[in-house]
Amino acid sequence: MSLMETTIKANRVLSTVEKLREDFPILKTTVHGKPLVYLDNAATSQRPSQVLAAYCFFCQSHNANVHRGIHTLGEQATDRYEAARRKVAAFIGAPSEKTVVFTRGTTESINLVAYGYARKFLKPGDAVVLTPMEHHANLVPWQIVATTMGANLRFWPMTPEGTLDMSAASDLLQPPVKIVALTHVSNVLGTINPVKEIARRAHAIGAKMLVDGAQAVPHIPVNVADIGCDFYAFSAHKMCGPTGVGALWGREELLDEMDPFMTGGEMIREVWLDHATWNELPYKFEPGTPPIAEAVSMGAAVDYLNHVGMDWLQEHDRQLVNYAMNQLLAEDGVKIFGPQDGRGALISFNVEGVHPHDLATLLDRDGIAVRAGHHCAQPLMRWLGVPATARASFYLYNLPEEIDQLMEGIRRAKEVFAYAR
Ligand code: 7TS
């Protein structure tokens, strides 16, 4: 591509961002008297007016419980809840909407597989393969289920730059491995894992594969059929949607064989005093009153991301991350964690002589929101040899100027701490 074409493309991306920012009322907020610079999108993203309006409209016009009432509002609520499921299913390339279960989010989706599938099918001596870069949500449920079932956990070795060492695959993926569970995109390293290749290799030994897509679905076009995995988990609140809702996609035959994780109303077909039978998919896994307005707004978030365009979003993320990466690499005393290329829309880093918590506190005074801490990945922090990192994470409304402000904030923090020493 010529320089001119590149510039035109970059300008188009920028003017689009300026327009998109108008959709996010919170971006006009000030923090400590400074305009908000929101760089904590990997923790949760902001919501556009369209998604907020969808929530309000549902509550004002169609609020009722779902799958129960013969009355008009009940039918309208059910129609909208099921329409949201169809949107979510189409967004991730799910072959059937029956295979999309609404949950409270990624954490619950993974627990559903660990308790509903693994606790039923794992046998003593079986193994579950995980990676050291997992969020606790994709580690602790497996620890508990493996202990209960007498199974073992195996961990995929990583290269020094924080990618999976693919040369270890043949040794690692051997019977008695029954489940491989890994993140699509690391919430600390930004690493994008080769999930398609790993699914193929897992299936070659008869293992099932779960992908934690919490950091992927908001940022990259995801197609579960193309990946070829067995389960895929994600949350609405990192993709312009509300908290309290997310989804699990699973292969129909596996969801059929699985036990329910939680039981009660709605997930049953028939109940006697001493036993019960289960409802059809996906209701077997949706006990009680679901997060109805939240699911409807998750559907609105999908509409919004489709309107923005996932290909555009991916390119925008790539430009922002490259811009931030180049600046951070050029800054004295900054150490970056994770691969330099081919990464997701976030960068974890530390500044020499400044604790990440102090850095985040100083940045907050300038209105800049970043996360500092272990990012719910304590084993990964040990692997990195640090107690914590700072992390800047980007989304569709972030601008290069905001990265410039981050860099200025980092420089000010360096000065404060040089002076303090
Ligand atoms: N998996 C990954 C890869 C994540 O990044 C997160 C949340 C979860 C699972 C859990 O998602 P939840 O919606 O069920 O909470 N990650 C983060 C983060 O990096 N900072 O705050 C939350």
XYZ file of C-alpha atoms and ligand atoms in Angstrom:
443
model
C 0.000 0.000 0.000
C 1.350 3.466 -0.893
C 2.037 6.114 1.772
C -0.920 8.120 0.499
C -3.276 5.152 0.710
C -2.038 4.384 4.224
C -2.628 7.995 5.296
C -6.121 8.062 3.766
C -6.944 4.813 5.549
C -5.590 6.119 8.892
C -7.572 9.379 8.521
C -10.738 7.441 7.727
C -10.250 5.358 10.867
C -9.750 8.545 12.912
C -12.796 10.411 11.624
C -14.886 7.284 12.226
C -13.676 7.188 15.831
C -14.623 10.838 16.414
C -18.152 10.005 15.221
C -18.374 6.818 17.276
C -17.292 8.672 20.426
C -20.517 10.691 20.194
C -22.396 7.464 20.922
C -20.746 7.067 24.345
C -22.095 9.637 26.838
C -19.601 8.591 29.540
C -16.678 9.761 27.403
C -17.735 13.342 28.165
C -17.210 12.722 31.905
C -14.406 14.440 33.752
C -12.316 12.733 36.439
C -10.493 14.961 38.944
C -11.408 17.848 36.649
C -9.744 16.241 33.596
C -11.495 14.712 30.577
C -11.795 10.966 31.039
C -9.244 8.861 29.155
C -10.661 5.367 29.487
C -7.989 2.718 28.934
C -9.434 -0.091 31.060
C -11.544 -1.761 28.407
C -10.243 -5.255 29.112
C -11.902 -4.998 32.546
C -15.144 -3.644 31.136
C -16.032 -1.565 28.101
C -18.333 1.453 27.962
C -21.858 1.327 26.524
C -23.200 3.365 23.629
C -26.522 5.242 23.807
C -28.047 2.646 21.478
C -27.412 -0.132 24.039
C -28.560 2.019 26.979
C -31.696 2.937 25.024
C -32.422 -0.706 24.210
C -32.290 -1.523 27.943
C -34.605 1.385 28.866
C -36.993 0.698 25.990
C -37.347 -2.931 26.993
C -38.009 -1.999 30.631
C -40.491 0.707 29.683
C -42.343 -1.189 26.972
C -41.992 -4.954 27.185
C -40.940 -5.891 30.698
C -42.323 -9.259 31.776
C -40.919 -12.666 32.636
C -40.017 -14.932 29.710
C -41.312 -18.345 28.599
C -44.226 -18.213 31.032
C -46.999 -15.791 30.288
C -49.730 -16.206 27.766
C -50.244 -12.456 28.117
C -49.017 -9.999 25.505
C -46.129 -8.501 27.458
C -44.856 -11.966 28.352
C -44.856 -12.898 24.672
C -43.134 -9.659 23.680
C -40.457 -10.143 26.351
C -39.893 -13.733 25.205
C -39.696 -12.654 21.551
C -37.070 -10.035 22.341
C -35.060 -12.356 24.596
C -35.012 -15.032 21.886
C -34.216 -12.467 19.175
C -31.160 -11.478 21.232
C -30.103 -15.115 21.368
C -30.335 -15.335 17.555
C -28.184 -12.201 17.198
C -25.538 -13.542 19.584
C -25.560 -16.917 17.801
C -25.091 -15.305 14.375
C -22.334 -13.036 15.728
C -20.128 -15.996 16.705
C -21.104 -18.227 13.790
C -23.027 -20.702 15.956
C -24.758 -23.250 13.720
C -27.973 -23.098 15.816
C -29.373 -20.692 18.400
C -30.247 -23.712 20.560
C -26.544 -24.038 21.248
C -26.206 -20.553 22.793
C -26.899 -20.486 26.528
C -27.292 -17.148 28.277
C -25.226 -17.094 31.466
C -24.027 -14.356 33.821
C -20.774 -14.132 31.854
C -17.545 -15.919 31.016
C -16.967 -17.095 34.582
C -20.344 -18.803 34.796
C -20.009 -20.226 31.272
C -16.716 -21.923 32.155
C -18.099 -23.215 35.458
C -21.059 -24.634 33.550
C -18.715 -26.734 31.403
C -16.466 -27.710 34.318
C -19.400 -28.845 36.480
C -21.861 -29.954 33.790
C -19.471 -31.716 31.418
C -16.150 -32.431 33.126
C -17.630 -33.556 36.430
C -19.749 -36.057 34.528
C -17.197 -37.389 32.054
C -13.697 -37.074 33.596
C -12.325 -40.279 35.098
C -9.549 -40.774 37.666
C -6.166 -40.414 35.940
C -7.557 -38.298 33.057
C -5.830 -34.989 32.319
C -6.958 -31.444 31.555
C -4.559 -29.199 29.605
C -4.499 -25.509 30.515
C -1.989 -22.716 30.011
C -0.147 -20.577 32.570
C -1.745 -17.451 31.039
C -5.307 -18.302 32.090
C -7.529 -15.869 33.974
C -8.507 -17.438 37.325
C -11.957 -17.993 35.781
C -10.431 -20.620 33.494
C -8.181 -22.154 36.128
C -9.886 -22.464 39.510
C -12.992 -24.368 38.249
C -10.654 -26.928 36.638
C -8.589 -27.246 39.830
C -11.733 -28.085 41.780
C -13.200 -30.483 39.237
C -9.849 -32.223 38.682
C -9.422 -32.714 42.434
C -12.977 -34.044 42.793
C -12.575 -36.490 39.906
C -8.979 -37.586 40.616
C -7.828 -36.054 37.314
C -4.624 -34.079 36.714
C -3.880 -30.653 35.300
C -1.138 -30.186 32.701
C 0.165 -26.800 31.630
C 1.237 -25.799 28.137
C 4.820 -24.414 28.237
C 5.296 -20.828 27.057
C 8.068 -19.153 25.120
C 9.982 -16.339 26.879
C 7.948 -13.746 24.973
C 4.660 -15.127 26.281
C 3.266 -17.225 23.437
C 2.418 -20.913 23.640
C 5.359 -23.128 22.745
C 3.778 -25.044 19.886
C 6.725 -27.447 19.711
C 5.405 -28.901 22.998
C 2.045 -29.817 21.435
C 2.868 -33.399 20.445
C 4.211 -34.337 23.883
C 1.418 -32.555 25.700
C -1.563 -33.657 23.669
C -1.538 -37.364 24.395
C -4.001 -39.667 26.093
C -5.234 -39.444 28.858
C -5.856 -35.747 28.016
C -9.641 -35.366 27.800
C -10.083 -31.587 27.899
C -8.056 -28.632 26.655
C -9.196 -25.269 28.033
C -7.449 -22.064 27.058
C -7.930 -18.397 26.450
C -8.301 -17.073 22.919
C -6.625 -13.753 23.830
C -4.647 -13.274 27.072
C -5.950 -10.468 29.282
C -2.383 -9.728 30.451
C 0.011 -10.607 27.637
C -2.300 -9.784 24.745
C -1.193 -13.048 23.125
C -3.621 -14.368 20.506
C -3.506 -18.142 20.764
C -3.770 -20.397 17.680
C -7.071 -21.875 18.835
C -7.996 -23.386 15.474
C -4.760 -25.353 15.278
C -5.052 -26.439 18.913
C -8.683 -27.555 18.420
C -7.583 -29.720 15.498
C -4.817 -31.326 17.543
C -7.029 -31.791 20.612
C -9.633 -33.566 18.498
C -6.989 -35.802 16.972
C -6.581 -37.425 20.421
C -10.315 -37.380 21.161
C -10.134 -34.477 23.643
C -12.710 -31.690 23.886
C -11.703 -28.047 23.766
C -13.086 -25.004 25.567
C -12.048 -21.511 24.514
C -12.280 -18.565 26.914
C -13.276 -15.803 24.507
C -13.740 -12.964 27.036
C -11.033 -10.848 25.397
C -11.599 -12.058 21.834
C -15.289 -11.666 20.965
C -15.228 -7.896 21.650
C -12.250 -7.378 19.327
C -11.873 -9.932 16.577
C -14.358 -11.652 14.276
C -15.025 -15.006 15.949
C -16.558 -17.991 14.214
C -16.889 -21.018 16.462
C -17.571 -23.357 13.542
C -14.373 -22.226 11.834
C -12.324 -22.520 15.052
C -13.704 -26.030 15.486
C -13.742 -25.895 19.294
C -16.386 -27.594 21.461
C -17.250 -24.792 23.888
C -16.784 -21.028 23.672
C -17.369 -18.637 26.618
C -17.696 -14.829 26.677
C -19.230 -11.824 28.481
C -21.407 -8.960 27.226
C -19.819 -6.252 29.366
C -16.519 -6.258 27.466
C -18.299 -5.832 24.106
C -20.361 -2.649 24.687
C -23.057 -4.599 26.513
C -24.258 -4.723 30.113
C -22.838 -6.560 33.120
C -24.624 -9.645 34.434
C -24.992 -11.474 31.124
C -22.822 -13.475 28.753
C -23.003 -16.685 26.834
C -21.739 -20.202 26.450
C -21.761 -21.758 23.026
C -21.418 -25.541 22.934
C -21.722 -28.327 20.390
C -25.299 -29.544 20.472
C -24.455 -33.194 21.125
C -22.215 -32.247 24.069
C -24.766 -29.858 25.574
C -27.321 -32.653 25.222
C -25.160 -35.099 27.198
C -24.234 -32.582 29.894
C -25.856 -32.351 33.278
C -27.391 -29.067 34.329
C -25.155 -27.039 36.610
C -27.918 -25.218 38.464
C -31.437 -26.500 38.872
C -34.854 -25.039 39.668
C -37.654 -23.491 37.662
C -37.692 -23.250 33.855
C -34.912 -25.778 33.270
C -37.267 -28.719 33.867
C -39.670 -30.650 31.659
C -41.569 -32.568 34.348
C -41.176 -32.607 38.097
C -42.403 -35.264 40.539
C -41.906 -35.199 44.295
C -38.788 -37.352 44.071
C -37.284 -36.610 40.631
C -37.378 -34.376 37.574
C -36.559 -34.418 33.851
C -34.800 -31.652 31.955
C -36.055 -29.105 29.473
C -34.705 -28.967 25.904
C -31.673 -26.903 24.876
C -30.789 -24.229 25.748
C -33.354 -23.873 28.574
C -31.929 -26.878 30.424
C -29.065 -24.555 31.407
C -31.079 -21.412 32.159
C -32.716 -22.016 35.550
C -34.801 -19.328 37.203
C -35.542 -15.901 35.792
C -32.707 -15.010 33.420
C -31.178 -11.521 33.047
C -33.827 -10.575 30.479
C -33.278 -6.852 29.870
C -29.512 -7.510 29.989
C -29.736 -10.230 27.338
C -31.851 -7.943 25.151
C -29.185 -5.231 25.500
C -26.470 -7.775 24.724
C -28.345 -8.237 21.438
C -28.246 -4.454 20.974
C -24.484 -4.516 21.637
C -24.121 -7.117 18.883
C -26.124 -4.839 16.546
C -23.817 -1.976 17.478
C -20.634 -3.964 16.822
C -22.057 -5.158 13.507
C -22.782 -1.539 12.613
C -19.194 -0.557 13.549
C -17.865 -3.583 11.650
C -15.579 -6.142 13.250
C -13.046 -5.876 10.429
C -12.834 -2.117 10.947
C -12.564 -2.625 14.702
C -9.743 -5.110 14.311
C -7.810 -2.692 12.101
C -8.437 0.178 14.529
C -7.180 -1.938 17.458
C -4.105 -2.887 15.444
C -3.243 0.743 14.716
C -3.733 1.819 18.341
C -1.700 -1.054 19.745
C 1.138 -0.419 17.280
C 1.096 3.259 18.151
C 1.155 2.553 21.900
C 3.743 -0.202 21.522
C 6.158 2.027 19.611
C 5.883 4.764 22.212
C 6.247 2.451 25.194
C 9.223 0.682 23.591
C 10.937 4.042 23.062
C 10.401 5.145 26.676
C 13.313 4.599 29.099
C 12.594 2.350 32.059
C 9.409 0.802 30.611
C 9.201 -2.970 30.427
C 6.499 -4.520 28.245
C 5.064 -7.994 28.825
C 3.925 -10.266 26.021
C 4.678 -10.496 22.312
C 5.414 -7.350 20.319
C 3.452 -8.357 17.229
C 0.165 -10.062 16.512
C -1.412 -9.214 19.834
C -4.791 -8.152 21.166
C -5.843 -4.612 22.049
C -4.001 -4.291 25.343
C -0.496 -3.791 26.701
C 0.750 -4.716 30.166
C 3.864 -2.923 31.288
C 5.845 -1.747 34.297
C 7.792 1.436 34.847
C 11.112 1.022 36.639
C 10.988 2.372 40.191
C 7.218 2.994 40.128
C 4.840 0.421 41.604
C 1.964 -0.240 39.159
C -0.573 0.779 41.835
C 1.220 4.108 42.326
C 1.333 4.593 38.573
C -2.411 3.902 38.242
C -3.149 6.309 41.113
C -1.078 9.086 39.548
C -2.615 8.474 36.113
C -6.083 8.595 37.659
C -5.360 12.102 38.905
C -4.898 13.027 35.249
C -8.236 11.404 34.391
C -6.560 8.341 32.848
C -8.064 4.969 33.802
C -5.731 1.964 33.544
C -5.773 -1.226 35.572
C -2.949 -2.226 37.899
C -2.651 -5.503 39.772
C -2.438 -9.206 39.049
C -5.386 -9.061 36.601
C -6.836 -12.276 38.089
C -3.810 -14.157 36.727
C -1.586 -14.773 39.750
C 0.224 -17.829 38.304
C 1.103 -15.724 35.245
C 2.476 -12.953 37.486
C 4.739 -15.570 39.112
C 5.838 -16.754 35.675
C 6.626 -13.143 34.729
C 8.450 -12.679 38.052
C 6.462 -9.581 39.059
C 3.807 -9.026 41.734
C 1.688 -6.855 39.440
C 1.658 -4.926 36.179
C -0.035 -1.826 34.820
C -2.271 -2.430 31.814
C -3.663 -0.114 29.168
C -6.450 -1.668 27.125
C -8.123 -0.074 24.124
C -11.448 -0.138 22.353
C -13.234 1.291 19.369
C -13.564 4.798 20.854
C -9.924 5.310 21.849
C -7.764 7.825 20.009
C -3.991 8.079 19.496
C -4.110 11.371 21.454
C -5.217 9.385 24.486
C -2.098 7.246 24.168
C -0.052 10.468 24.035
C -1.735 11.495 27.293
C -0.905 8.120 28.814
C 2.744 8.606 27.845
C 2.808 12.097 29.370
C 1.291 10.649 32.545
C 3.961 7.927 32.644
C 6.687 10.580 32.280
C 5.189 12.644 35.099
C 5.086 9.548 37.321
C 8.745 8.864 36.548
C 9.613 12.410 37.599
C 7.626 12.149 40.837
C 9.344 8.923 41.788
C 12.824 10.041 40.723
C 12.320 13.049 42.962
C 11.061 10.853 45.818
C 14.152 8.608 45.687
N -11.402 -14.709 31.029
C -10.649 -13.673 30.620
C -9.583 -13.891 29.589
C -10.889 -12.404 31.146
O -10.142 -11.385 30.727
C -11.914 -12.230 32.105
C -12.166 -10.910 32.748
C -12.681 -13.349 32.473
C -12.392 -14.578 31.917
C -13.824 -13.243 33.416
O -14.877 -12.537 32.834
P -16.188 -12.176 33.666
O -16.963 -11.296 32.752
O -16.878 -13.454 33.980
O -15.725 -11.469 34.896
N -11.025 -10.092 32.800
C -10.879 -8.967 33.538
C -9.705 -8.209 33.458
O -8.735 -8.481 32.763
N -9.818 -7.161 34.291
O -11.021 -7.211 34.891
C -11.693 -8.330 34.415
